[in-house]
Amino acid sequence: MAKITITVPATSANVGAGFDALGLAVSMHNVFTFEESDRIQISSVDGTHVPAGANNLVFRSARAVYDQLGIPLKGLRITQRNDIPMARGLGSSSACIVAGILGANALLGGRLTKRQMLTLATAIEGHPDNVAPAMLGGFVTSVYDEGQVYTVKKDIDTDLAFAAFVPDFRLLTAKARAALPQMISHKDAVYNLSRAALATAAFCDGDYNLLGVATKDALHQQYRLPLIPGGDEMFEFAQDLGALAVYISGAGPTIMAVVHRDNDEFFQRAEAELGQHEKLKHFTVYRLLADNTGATVQ
Ligand code: HSE
């Protein structure tokens, strides 16, 4: 019986001003296997706790494919290797959703197109900015309009690196979204739309000196920083070390810094100094590169 292996990258959504629209894929991955089975058998291969029943997000996402195609599903045998830390703003849920959809689609002979799968993933996640780069890799601009997802993917320059400062606590996206105001001013809307456009153009053109201003935001970061102890200090720390840009990754609590790949000093100092800083010692820094491939099916 066929065993399908799906590898999905971590993703960093919003990229500052591009709330629910921009996202990029980085070199940290979860690996999932899928086999047909007449019952639900789900296990983690790395000791991480994962729900073992029908409520498991990978299984639920796989089932959505069977439902869409009108094919009955009794069970699946799924294994998960979870290298992406959960509920940290690095797209661990999106990785599960994308894996479930790609795994089920592969088991069923590849009946859905990438666009259909992306639309399904977005419907499950609620916004496209993690699932799109998880599936496509690179830097992705997405719009969800009347039930359809529209994306443009651009490879990320391999001269860039990403420093993910991951704290030792979880922050659920629902809580981080609940902290946002219902209404925003016209001024704040203009502040963000101009920067989201500039960030996209800067990534496309390789004009990275623009990223500092282009990733500033007025829609979500100021409301979420109070939920991230040490968050303000982390911004300052990464900026002082010479980051090109610093932003809350997704809904947080990870703080992401964009740096030149050859900036070894940034990473050496970050590793050496984090632990000495009373307000930052609960953060761990991960040195990541872009993933321009996206999810793979084998
Ligand atoms: N755009 C989303 C948010 C990403 O900021 O809430 C989190 O998954």
PDB file of C-alpha atoms and ligand atoms in Angstrom:
ATOM      1  CA  MET A   1       0.000   0.000   0.000  1.00  0.00           C
ATOM      2  CA  ALA A   2       1.356   3.446  -0.911  1.00  0.00           C
ATOM      3  CA  LYS A   3       2.938   5.587   1.773  1.00  0.00           C
ATOM      4  CA  ILE A   4       3.007   9.315   1.013  1.00  0.00           C
ATOM      5  CA  THR A   5       5.508  11.624   2.711  1.00  0.00           C
ATOM      6  CA  ILE A   6       4.720  15.342   2.903  1.00  0.00           C
ATOM      7  CA  THR A   7       7.275  17.907   4.064  1.00  0.00           C
ATOM      8  CA  VAL A   8       5.993  21.412   4.864  1.00  0.00           C
ATOM      9  CA  PRO A   9       8.007  24.514   5.768  1.00  0.00           C
ATOM     10  CA  ALA A  10       7.405  26.873   8.656  1.00  0.00           C
ATOM     11  CA  THR A  11       5.980  30.231   7.615  1.00  0.00           C
ATOM     12  CA  SER A  12       6.119  33.777   8.892  1.00  0.00           C
ATOM     13  CA  ALA A  13       2.954  35.720   8.122  1.00  0.00           C
ATOM     14  CA  ASN A  14       2.130  39.443   7.937  1.00  0.00           C
ATOM     15  CA  VAL A  15       5.785  40.509   7.494  1.00  0.00           C
ATOM     16  CA  GLY A  16       4.905  43.685   9.384  1.00  0.00           C
ATOM     17  CA  ALA A  17       2.281  45.647   7.505  1.00  0.00           C
ATOM     18  CA  GLY A  18       0.845  42.875   5.319  1.00  0.00           C
ATOM     19  CA  PHE A  19      -1.737  41.663   7.816  1.00  0.00           C
ATOM     20  CA  ASP A  20      -3.499  38.512   6.488  1.00  0.00           C
ATOM     21  CA  ALA A  21      -1.881  39.145   3.083  1.00  0.00           C
ATOM     22  CA  LEU A  22       1.905  38.579   3.110  1.00  0.00           C
ATOM     23  CA  GLY A  23       3.861  35.540   4.238  1.00  0.00           C
ATOM     24  CA  LEU A  24       7.170  33.819   3.639  1.00  0.00           C
ATOM     25  CA  ALA A  25       8.506  30.283   4.041  1.00  0.00           C
ATOM     26  CA  VAL A  26      11.622  29.436   6.036  1.00  0.00           C
ATOM     27  CA  SER A  27      13.943  26.465   6.487  1.00  0.00           C
ATOM     28  CA  MET A  28      12.274  24.622   9.351  1.00  0.00           C
ATOM     29  CA  HIS A  29      10.001  21.723   8.469  1.00  0.00           C
ATOM     30  CA  ASN A  30       7.374  19.286   9.688  1.00  0.00           C
ATOM     31  CA  VAL A  31       7.245  15.864   8.053  1.00  0.00           C
ATOM     32  CA  PHE A  32       4.077  13.792   7.764  1.00  0.00           C
ATOM     33  CA  THR A  33       3.363  10.329   6.351  1.00  0.00           C
ATOM     34  CA  PHE A  34      -0.004   9.097   5.100  1.00  0.00           C
ATOM     35  CA  GLU A  35      -1.270   5.601   4.410  1.00  0.00           C
ATOM     36  CA  GLU A  36      -4.745   4.296   3.762  1.00  0.00           C
ATOM     37  CA  SER A  37      -6.348   2.586   6.739  1.00  0.00           C
ATOM     38  CA  ASP A  38      -9.823   1.476   7.795  1.00  0.00           C
ATOM     39  CA  ARG A  39      -9.402   3.306  11.123  1.00  0.00           C
ATOM     40  CA  ILE A  40      -7.797   6.481  12.452  1.00  0.00           C
ATOM     41  CA  GLN A  41      -4.208   5.840  13.548  1.00  0.00           C
ATOM     42  CA  ILE A  42      -2.263   9.016  14.318  1.00  0.00           C
ATOM     43  CA  SER A  43       1.074   9.179  16.061  1.00  0.00           C
ATOM     44  CA  SER A  44       3.900  11.591  16.644  1.00  0.00           C
ATOM     45  CA  VAL A  45       7.410  10.337  15.937  1.00  0.00           C
ATOM     46  CA  ASP A  46       9.156  12.925  18.101  1.00  0.00           C
ATOM     47  CA  GLY A  47       7.302  12.709  21.389  1.00  0.00           C
ATOM     48  CA  THR A  48       5.252  15.876  20.769  1.00  0.00           C
ATOM     49  CA  HIS A  49       1.669  15.463  21.924  1.00  0.00           C
ATOM     50  CA  VAL A  50      -0.743  15.399  18.976  1.00  0.00           C
ATOM     51  CA  PRO A  51      -4.481  14.642  19.127  1.00  0.00           C
ATOM     52  CA  ALA A  52      -4.942  11.018  18.055  1.00  0.00           C
ATOM     53  CA  GLY A  53      -8.609  11.174  17.052  1.00  0.00           C
ATOM     54  CA  ALA A  54     -10.879  12.640  14.388  1.00  0.00           C
ATOM     55  CA  ASN A  55     -10.252  16.140  15.802  1.00  0.00           C
ATOM     56  CA  ASN A  56      -6.572  16.024  14.736  1.00  0.00           C
ATOM     57  CA  LEU A  57      -6.028  18.983  12.384  1.00  0.00           C
ATOM     58  CA  VAL A  58      -4.081  16.928   9.829  1.00  0.00           C
ATOM     59  CA  PHE A  59      -6.843  14.344   9.710  1.00  0.00           C
ATOM     60  CA  ARG A  60      -9.597  16.976   9.571  1.00  0.00           C
ATOM     61  CA  SER A  61      -7.857  18.677   6.660  1.00  0.00           C
ATOM     62  CA  ALA A  62      -7.420  15.368   4.858  1.00  0.00           C
ATOM     63  CA  ARG A  63     -11.087  14.606   5.414  1.00  0.00           C
ATOM     64  CA  ALA A  64     -12.027  17.934   3.815  1.00  0.00           C
ATOM     65  CA  VAL A  65     -10.481  16.664   0.557  1.00  0.00           C
ATOM     66  CA  TYR A  66     -12.426  13.396   0.709  1.00  0.00           C
ATOM     67  CA  ASP A  67     -15.611  15.382   1.463  1.00  0.00           C
ATOM     68  CA  GLN A  68     -14.998  17.782  -1.418  1.00  0.00           C
ATOM     69  CA  LEU A  69     -14.592  14.833  -3.783  1.00  0.00           C
ATOM     70  CA  GLY A  70     -17.561  12.970  -2.291  1.00  0.00           C
ATOM     71  CA  ILE A  71     -15.417   9.993  -1.269  1.00  0.00           C
ATOM     72  CA  PRO A  72     -16.168   8.265   2.038  1.00  0.00           C
ATOM     73  CA  LEU A  73     -13.301   8.117   4.538  1.00  0.00           C
ATOM     74  CA  LYS A  74     -13.089   5.637   7.420  1.00  0.00           C
ATOM     75  CA  GLY A  75      -9.575   6.330   8.577  1.00  0.00           C
ATOM     76  CA  LEU A  76      -5.949   7.066   7.731  1.00  0.00           C
ATOM     77  CA  ARG A  77      -2.612   6.132   9.196  1.00  0.00           C
ATOM     78  CA  ILE A  78      -0.734   9.385   9.819  1.00  0.00           C
ATOM     79  CA  THR A  79       2.621  10.066  11.457  1.00  0.00           C
ATOM     80  CA  GLN A  80       3.799  13.568  12.353  1.00  0.00           C
ATOM     81  CA  ARG A  81       7.288  14.908  12.991  1.00  0.00           C
ATOM     82  CA  ASN A  82       6.854  18.371  14.432  1.00  0.00           C
ATOM     83  CA  ASP A  83       9.989  20.490  14.195  1.00  0.00           C
ATOM     84  CA  ILE A  84       7.963  23.715  13.931  1.00  0.00           C
ATOM     85  CA  PRO A  85       7.218  24.891  17.473  1.00  0.00           C
ATOM     86  CA  MET A  86       3.469  24.995  18.098  1.00  0.00           C
ATOM     87  CA  ALA A  87       1.456  28.176  18.679  1.00  0.00           C
ATOM     88  CA  ARG A  88       4.530  30.388  18.261  1.00  0.00           C
ATOM     89  CA  GLY A  89       3.604  32.295  15.074  1.00  0.00           C
ATOM     90  CA  LEU A  90       5.565  30.039  12.725  1.00  0.00           C
ATOM     91  CA  GLY A  91       2.674  28.411  10.922  1.00  0.00           C
ATOM     92  CA  SER A  92       2.520  25.047  12.707  1.00  0.00           C
ATOM     93  CA  SER A  93      -1.264  24.832  12.174  1.00  0.00           C
ATOM     94  CA  SER A  94      -0.944  25.750   8.521  1.00  0.00           C
ATOM     95  CA  ALA A  95       1.705  23.058   8.100  1.00  0.00           C
ATOM     96  CA  CYS A  96      -0.804  20.497   9.454  1.00  0.00           C
ATOM     97  CA  ILE A  97      -3.579  21.780   7.176  1.00  0.00           C
ATOM     98  CA  VAL A  98      -1.403  21.813   4.058  1.00  0.00           C
ATOM     99  CA  ALA A  99      -0.031  18.350   4.867  1.00  0.00           C
ATOM    100  CA  GLY A 100      -3.507  16.891   5.389  1.00  0.00           C
ATOM    101  CA  ILE A 101      -4.751  18.299   2.088  1.00  0.00           C
ATOM    102  CA  LEU A 102      -1.684  17.342   0.037  1.00  0.00           C
ATOM    103  CA  GLY A 103      -1.512  13.903   1.669  1.00  0.00           C
ATOM    104  CA  ALA A 104      -5.150  13.101   0.989  1.00  0.00           C
ATOM    105  CA  ASN A 105      -4.968  14.464  -2.534  1.00  0.00           C
ATOM    106  CA  ALA A 106      -1.908  12.299  -3.267  1.00  0.00           C
ATOM    107  CA  LEU A 107      -3.604   9.183  -1.855  1.00  0.00           C
ATOM    108  CA  LEU A 108      -6.582   9.926  -4.122  1.00  0.00           C
ATOM    109  CA  GLY A 109      -4.452  10.254  -7.240  1.00  0.00           C
ATOM    110  CA  GLY A 110      -4.051  14.054  -7.371  1.00  0.00           C
ATOM    111  CA  ARG A 111      -7.570  15.086  -8.353  1.00  0.00           C
ATOM    112  CA  LEU A 112      -7.479  18.618  -6.945  1.00  0.00           C
ATOM    113  CA  THR A 113      -5.472  21.448  -8.504  1.00  0.00           C
ATOM    114  CA  LYS A 114      -3.034  23.499  -6.418  1.00  0.00           C
ATOM    115  CA  ARG A 115      -5.487  26.413  -6.499  1.00  0.00           C
ATOM    116  CA  GLN A 116      -8.337  24.230  -5.240  1.00  0.00           C
ATOM    117  CA  MET A 117      -6.117  22.920  -2.455  1.00  0.00           C
ATOM    118  CA  LEU A 118      -5.009  26.420  -1.524  1.00  0.00           C
ATOM    119  CA  THR A 119      -8.617  27.577  -1.411  1.00  0.00           C
ATOM    120  CA  LEU A 120      -9.553  24.637   0.803  1.00  0.00           C
ATOM    121  CA  ALA A 121      -6.572  25.295   3.103  1.00  0.00           C
ATOM    122  CA  THR A 122      -7.535  28.962   3.380  1.00  0.00           C
ATOM    123  CA  ALA A 123     -11.134  28.097   4.198  1.00  0.00           C
ATOM    124  CA  ILE A 124      -9.910  25.864   7.040  1.00  0.00           C
ATOM    125  CA  GLU A 125      -7.306  28.354   8.355  1.00  0.00           C
ATOM    126  CA  GLY A 126      -9.425  31.477   7.812  1.00  0.00           C
ATOM    127  CA  HIS A 127      -6.704  33.524   6.086  1.00  0.00           C
ATOM    128  CA  PRO A 128      -4.207  32.679   3.332  1.00  0.00           C
ATOM    129  CA  ASP A 129      -0.970  34.266   4.574  1.00  0.00           C
ATOM    130  CA  ASN A 130       0.506  31.107   6.161  1.00  0.00           C
ATOM    131  CA  VAL A 131      -1.027  28.339   4.055  1.00  0.00           C
ATOM    132  CA  ALA A 132       0.019  29.973   0.756  1.00  0.00           C
ATOM    133  CA  PRO A 133       3.775  30.170   1.474  1.00  0.00           C
ATOM    134  CA  ALA A 134       3.597  26.776   3.231  1.00  0.00           C
ATOM    135  CA  MET A 135       2.318  25.268  -0.011  1.00  0.00           C
ATOM    136  CA  LEU A 136       4.239  27.384  -2.537  1.00  0.00           C
ATOM    137  CA  GLY A 137       7.424  28.447  -0.688  1.00  0.00           C
ATOM    138  CA  GLY A 138       9.080  31.849  -1.082  1.00  0.00           C
ATOM    139  CA  PHE A 139       7.477  35.230  -0.412  1.00  0.00           C
ATOM    140  CA  VAL A 140       3.769  35.105  -1.226  1.00  0.00           C
ATOM    141  CA  THR A 141       1.189  37.846  -1.585  1.00  0.00           C
ATOM    142  CA  SER A 142      -2.357  36.503  -1.223  1.00  0.00           C
ATOM    143  CA  VAL A 143      -5.898  37.768  -1.501  1.00  0.00           C
ATOM    144  CA  TYR A 144      -8.971  35.752  -0.470  1.00  0.00           C
ATOM    145  CA  ASP A 145     -11.861  37.062  -2.533  1.00  0.00           C
ATOM    146  CA  GLU A 146     -15.335  35.537  -2.681  1.00  0.00           C
ATOM    147  CA  GLY A 147     -14.095  32.074  -1.758  1.00  0.00           C
ATOM    148  CA  GLN A 148     -11.123  32.088  -4.149  1.00  0.00           C
ATOM    149  CA  VAL A 149      -7.459  32.570  -3.302  1.00  0.00           C
ATOM    150  CA  TYR A 150      -5.269  34.673  -5.587  1.00  0.00           C
ATOM    151  CA  THR A 151      -1.516  34.492  -5.046  1.00  0.00           C
ATOM    152  CA  VAL A 152       1.770  35.712  -6.437  1.00  0.00           C
ATOM    153  CA  LYS A 153       4.874  33.875  -5.290  1.00  0.00           C
ATOM    154  CA  LYS A 154       8.360  35.325  -5.574  1.00  0.00           C
ATOM    155  CA  ASP A 155      11.544  33.450  -4.690  1.00  0.00           C
ATOM    156  CA  ILE A 156      13.336  35.011  -1.730  1.00  0.00           C
ATOM    157  CA  ASP A 157      16.893  36.127  -2.338  1.00  0.00           C
ATOM    158  CA  THR A 158      19.272  33.520  -0.916  1.00  0.00           C
ATOM    159  CA  ASP A 159      21.440  36.379   0.400  1.00  0.00           C
ATOM    160  CA  LEU A 160      18.833  36.908   3.114  1.00  0.00           C
ATOM    161  CA  ALA A 161      18.562  35.032   6.409  1.00  0.00           C
ATOM    162  CA  PHE A 162      15.904  35.085   9.094  1.00  0.00           C
ATOM    163  CA  ALA A 163      16.478  35.156  12.839  1.00  0.00           C
ATOM    164  CA  ALA A 164      13.428  33.708  14.579  1.00  0.00           C
ATOM    165  CA  PHE A 165      13.389  34.692  18.242  1.00  0.00           C
ATOM    166  CA  VAL A 166      11.049  32.085  19.707  1.00  0.00           C
ATOM    167  CA  PRO A 167       9.894  32.499  23.324  1.00  0.00           C
ATOM    168  CA  ASP A 168       9.196  29.601  25.656  1.00  0.00           C
ATOM    169  CA  PHE A 169       5.423  30.161  25.780  1.00  0.00           C
ATOM    170  CA  ARG A 170       2.538  29.676  23.388  1.00  0.00           C
ATOM    171  CA  LEU A 171       0.137  32.334  22.150  1.00  0.00           C
ATOM    172  CA  LEU A 172      -2.990  31.094  20.429  1.00  0.00           C
ATOM    173  CA  THR A 173      -3.887  32.957  17.245  1.00  0.00           C
ATOM    174  CA  ALA A 174      -7.488  33.316  18.454  1.00  0.00           C
ATOM    175  CA  LYS A 175      -6.282  35.215  21.538  1.00  0.00           C
ATOM    176  CA  ALA A 176      -3.899  37.374  19.488  1.00  0.00           C
ATOM    177  CA  ARG A 177      -6.719  38.203  17.039  1.00  0.00           C
ATOM    178  CA  ALA A 178      -9.120  38.982  19.874  1.00  0.00           C
ATOM    179  CA  ALA A 179      -6.686  41.708  21.026  1.00  0.00           C
ATOM    180  CA  LEU A 180      -7.207  43.666  17.786  1.00  0.00           C
ATOM    181  CA  PRO A 181      -9.627  46.599  17.512  1.00  0.00           C
ATOM    182  CA  GLN A 182     -12.828  46.142  15.517  1.00  0.00           C
ATOM    183  CA  MET A 183     -12.374  49.461  13.710  1.00  0.00           C
ATOM    184  CA  ILE A 184      -9.286  51.253  12.427  1.00  0.00           C
ATOM    185  CA  SER A 185      -8.807  54.763  11.151  1.00  0.00           C
ATOM    186  CA  HIS A 186      -8.384  55.704   7.500  1.00  0.00           C
ATOM    187  CA  LYS A 187      -4.944  57.006   8.445  1.00  0.00           C
ATOM    188  CA  ASP A 188      -3.868  53.627   9.860  1.00  0.00           C
ATOM    189  CA  ALA A 189      -5.251  51.849   6.794  1.00  0.00           C
ATOM    190  CA  VAL A 190      -3.149  54.059   4.533  1.00  0.00           C
ATOM    191  CA  TYR A 191      -0.139  53.601   6.814  1.00  0.00           C
ATOM    192  CA  ASN A 192      -0.317  49.842   6.312  1.00  0.00           C
ATOM    193  CA  LEU A 193      -1.395  49.507   2.716  1.00  0.00           C
ATOM    194  CA  SER A 194       1.444  51.754   1.554  1.00  0.00           C
ATOM    195  CA  ARG A 195       3.974  49.751   3.574  1.00  0.00           C
ATOM    196  CA  ALA A 196       2.622  46.343   2.524  1.00  0.00           C
ATOM    197  CA  ALA A 197       2.965  47.464  -1.096  1.00  0.00           C
ATOM    198  CA  LEU A 198       6.472  48.798  -0.436  1.00  0.00           C
ATOM    199  CA  ALA A 199       7.565  45.595   1.350  1.00  0.00           C
ATOM    200  CA  THR A 200       6.414  43.504  -1.607  1.00  0.00           C
ATOM    201  CA  ALA A 201       8.206  45.735  -4.089  1.00  0.00           C
ATOM    202  CA  ALA A 202      11.337  45.781  -1.909  1.00  0.00           C
ATOM    203  CA  PHE A 203      11.471  41.959  -1.769  1.00  0.00           C
ATOM    204  CA  CYS A 204      10.903  41.768  -5.520  1.00  0.00           C
ATOM    205  CA  ASP A 205      13.539  44.395  -6.339  1.00  0.00           C
ATOM    206  CA  GLY A 206      16.083  43.339  -3.711  1.00  0.00           C
ATOM    207  CA  ASP A 207      15.988  46.789  -2.155  1.00  0.00           C
ATOM    208  CA  TYR A 208      16.383  45.563   1.415  1.00  0.00           C
ATOM    209  CA  ASN A 209      17.225  48.938   2.921  1.00  0.00           C
ATOM    210  CA  LEU A 210      13.525  49.740   2.486  1.00  0.00           C
ATOM    211  CA  LEU A 211      12.433  46.841   4.678  1.00  0.00           C
ATOM    212  CA  GLY A 212      12.874  48.736   7.941  1.00  0.00           C
ATOM    213  CA  VAL A 213      10.228  51.299   7.044  1.00  0.00           C
ATOM    214  CA  ALA A 214       8.156  48.907   4.920  1.00  0.00           C
ATOM    215  CA  THR A 215       7.574  46.461   7.794  1.00  0.00           C
ATOM    216  CA  LYS A 216       6.324  49.078  10.254  1.00  0.00           C
ATOM    217  CA  ASP A 217       2.686  48.508  11.120  1.00  0.00           C
ATOM    218  CA  ALA A 218      -0.305  50.243  12.700  1.00  0.00           C
ATOM    219  CA  LEU A 219      -2.902  47.456  12.567  1.00  0.00           C
ATOM    220  CA  HIS A 220      -1.795  44.663  14.878  1.00  0.00           C
ATOM    221  CA  GLN A 221       1.681  44.764  16.412  1.00  0.00           C
ATOM    222  CA  GLN A 222       1.023  47.489  18.996  1.00  0.00           C
ATOM    223  CA  TYR A 223      -2.026  45.541  20.242  1.00  0.00           C
ATOM    224  CA  ARG A 224      -0.175  42.234  20.409  1.00  0.00           C
ATOM    225  CA  LEU A 225       3.079  43.331  21.995  1.00  0.00           C
ATOM    226  CA  PRO A 226       1.474  43.519  25.472  1.00  0.00           C
ATOM    227  CA  LEU A 227       0.758  39.766  25.091  1.00  0.00           C
ATOM    228  CA  ILE A 228       4.471  39.083  24.504  1.00  0.00           C
ATOM    229  CA  PRO A 229       6.612  39.634  27.602  1.00  0.00           C
ATOM    230  CA  GLY A 230       9.958  41.026  26.439  1.00  0.00           C
ATOM    231  CA  GLY A 231       8.534  41.776  22.978  1.00  0.00           C
ATOM    232  CA  ASP A 232       9.376  45.494  22.955  1.00  0.00           C
ATOM    233  CA  GLU A 233      12.877  44.762  24.241  1.00  0.00           C
ATOM    234  CA  MET A 234      13.286  42.040  21.595  1.00  0.00           C
ATOM    235  CA  PHE A 235      12.512  44.557  18.811  1.00  0.00           C
ATOM    236  CA  GLU A 236      15.101  46.930  20.220  1.00  0.00           C
ATOM    237  CA  PHE A 237      17.681  44.158  20.707  1.00  0.00           C
ATOM    238  CA  ALA A 238      17.385  42.895  17.109  1.00  0.00           C
ATOM    239  CA  GLN A 239      17.394  46.434  15.700  1.00  0.00           C
ATOM    240  CA  ASP A 240      20.517  47.289  17.686  1.00  0.00           C
ATOM    241  CA  LEU A 241      22.236  44.180  16.310  1.00  0.00           C
ATOM    242  CA  GLY A 242      21.688  45.502  12.796  1.00  0.00           C
ATOM    243  CA  ALA A 243      18.549  43.742  11.531  1.00  0.00           C
ATOM    244  CA  LEU A 244      17.179  44.984   8.204  1.00  0.00           C
ATOM    245  CA  ALA A 245      13.655  44.584   9.601  1.00  0.00           C
ATOM    246  CA  VAL A 246      11.988  43.283  12.751  1.00  0.00           C
ATOM    247  CA  TYR A 247       8.346  42.223  13.009  1.00  0.00           C
ATOM    248  CA  ILE A 248       5.997  39.941  14.952  1.00  0.00           C
ATOM    249  CA  SER A 249       5.895  36.654  13.074  1.00  0.00           C
ATOM    250  CA  GLY A 250       2.244  35.883  12.304  1.00  0.00           C
ATOM    251  CA  ALA A 251       0.138  36.362  15.402  1.00  0.00           C
ATOM    252  CA  GLY A 252       3.253  36.000  17.581  1.00  0.00           C
ATOM    253  CA  PRO A 253       4.813  35.424  20.011  1.00  0.00           C
ATOM    254  CA  THR A 254       7.911  34.826  17.822  1.00  0.00           C
ATOM    255  CA  ILE A 255       9.739  38.002  16.803  1.00  0.00           C
ATOM    256  CA  MET A 256      11.337  37.711  13.353  1.00  0.00           C
ATOM    257  CA  ALA A 257      14.376  39.658  12.186  1.00  0.00           C
ATOM    258  CA  VAL A 258      15.468  39.822   8.542  1.00  0.00           C
ATOM    259  CA  VAL A 259      19.237  40.006   8.156  1.00  0.00           C
ATOM    260  CA  HIS A 260      21.910  39.677   5.501  1.00  0.00           C
ATOM    261  CA  ARG A 261      22.922  36.021   5.282  1.00  0.00           C
ATOM    262  CA  ASP A 262      26.611  36.802   5.793  1.00  0.00           C
ATOM    263  CA  ASN A 263      25.942  38.797   8.969  1.00  0.00           C
ATOM    264  CA  ASP A 264      27.557  36.188  11.254  1.00  0.00           C
ATOM    265  CA  GLU A 265      28.083  38.795  13.935  1.00  0.00           C
ATOM    266  CA  PHE A 266      24.319  39.249  14.282  1.00  0.00           C
ATOM    267  CA  PHE A 267      23.788  35.586  15.137  1.00  0.00           C
ATOM    268  CA  GLN A 268      26.923  35.257  17.288  1.00  0.00           C
ATOM    269  CA  ARG A 269      25.965  38.256  19.387  1.00  0.00           C
ATOM    270  CA  ALA A 270      22.289  37.240  19.543  1.00  0.00           C
ATOM    271  CA  GLU A 271      23.215  33.785  20.866  1.00  0.00           C
ATOM    272  CA  ALA A 272      25.758  35.149  23.303  1.00  0.00           C
ATOM    273  CA  GLU A 273      23.720  38.072  24.637  1.00  0.00           C
ATOM    274  CA  LEU A 274      20.129  36.781  24.829  1.00  0.00           C
ATOM    275  CA  GLY A 275      20.768  34.777  27.979  1.00  0.00           C
ATOM    276  CA  GLN A 276      22.406  37.717  29.715  1.00  0.00           C
ATOM    277  CA  HIS A 277      19.401  39.962  29.212  1.00  0.00           C
ATOM    278  CA  GLU A 278      16.911  39.567  32.061  1.00  0.00           C
ATOM    279  CA  LYS A 279      13.898  40.355  29.832  1.00  0.00           C
ATOM    280  CA  LEU A 280      15.033  38.208  26.878  1.00  0.00           C
ATOM    281  CA  LYS A 281      16.368  35.015  28.343  1.00  0.00           C
ATOM    282  CA  HIS A 282      13.137  33.122  27.627  1.00  0.00           C
ATOM    283  CA  PHE A 283      13.773  33.578  23.861  1.00  0.00           C
ATOM    284  CA  THR A 284      15.802  31.151  21.714  1.00  0.00           C
ATOM    285  CA  VAL A 285      17.172  32.310  18.383  1.00  0.00           C
ATOM    286  CA  TYR A 286      16.922  30.078  15.295  1.00  0.00           C
ATOM    287  CA  ARG A 287      19.065  30.877  12.270  1.00  0.00           C
ATOM    288  CA  LEU A 288      16.886  30.186   9.228  1.00  0.00           C
ATOM    289  CA  LEU A 289      17.080  30.627   5.478  1.00  0.00           C
ATOM    290  CA  ALA A 290      14.332  31.041   2.934  1.00  0.00           C
ATOM    291  CA  ASP A 291      12.484  27.955   1.675  1.00  0.00           C
ATOM    292  CA  ASN A 292      11.690  28.678  -1.949  1.00  0.00           C
ATOM    293  CA  THR A 293      10.341  25.172  -2.641  1.00  0.00           C
ATOM    294  CA  GLY A 294       7.295  24.952  -0.396  1.00  0.00           C
ATOM    295  CA  ALA A 295       5.590  21.708   0.553  1.00  0.00           C
ATOM    296  CA  THR A 296       6.824  18.562  -1.170  1.00  0.00           C
ATOM    297  CA  VAL A 297       5.005  15.275  -1.838  1.00  0.00           C
ATOM    298  CA  GLN A 298       6.954  12.010  -2.143  1.00  0.00           C
TER     299      GLN A 298
HETATM  300  N1  HSE B   1      -2.444  37.000   9.711  1.00  0.00           N
HETATM  301  C1  HSE B   1      -2.670  36.156  10.846  1.00  0.00           C
HETATM  302  C2  HSE B   1      -2.745  37.004  12.103  1.00  0.00           C
HETATM  303  C3  HSE B   1      -1.569  35.168  10.943  1.00  0.00           C
HETATM  304  O1  HSE B   1      -1.911  37.883  12.246  1.00  0.00           O
HETATM  305  O2  HSE B   1      -3.621  36.787  12.923  1.00  0.00           O
HETATM  306  C4  HSE B   1      -1.709  34.239  12.113  1.00  0.00           C
HETATM  307  O3  HSE B   1      -1.914  32.958  11.714  1.00  0.00           O
END
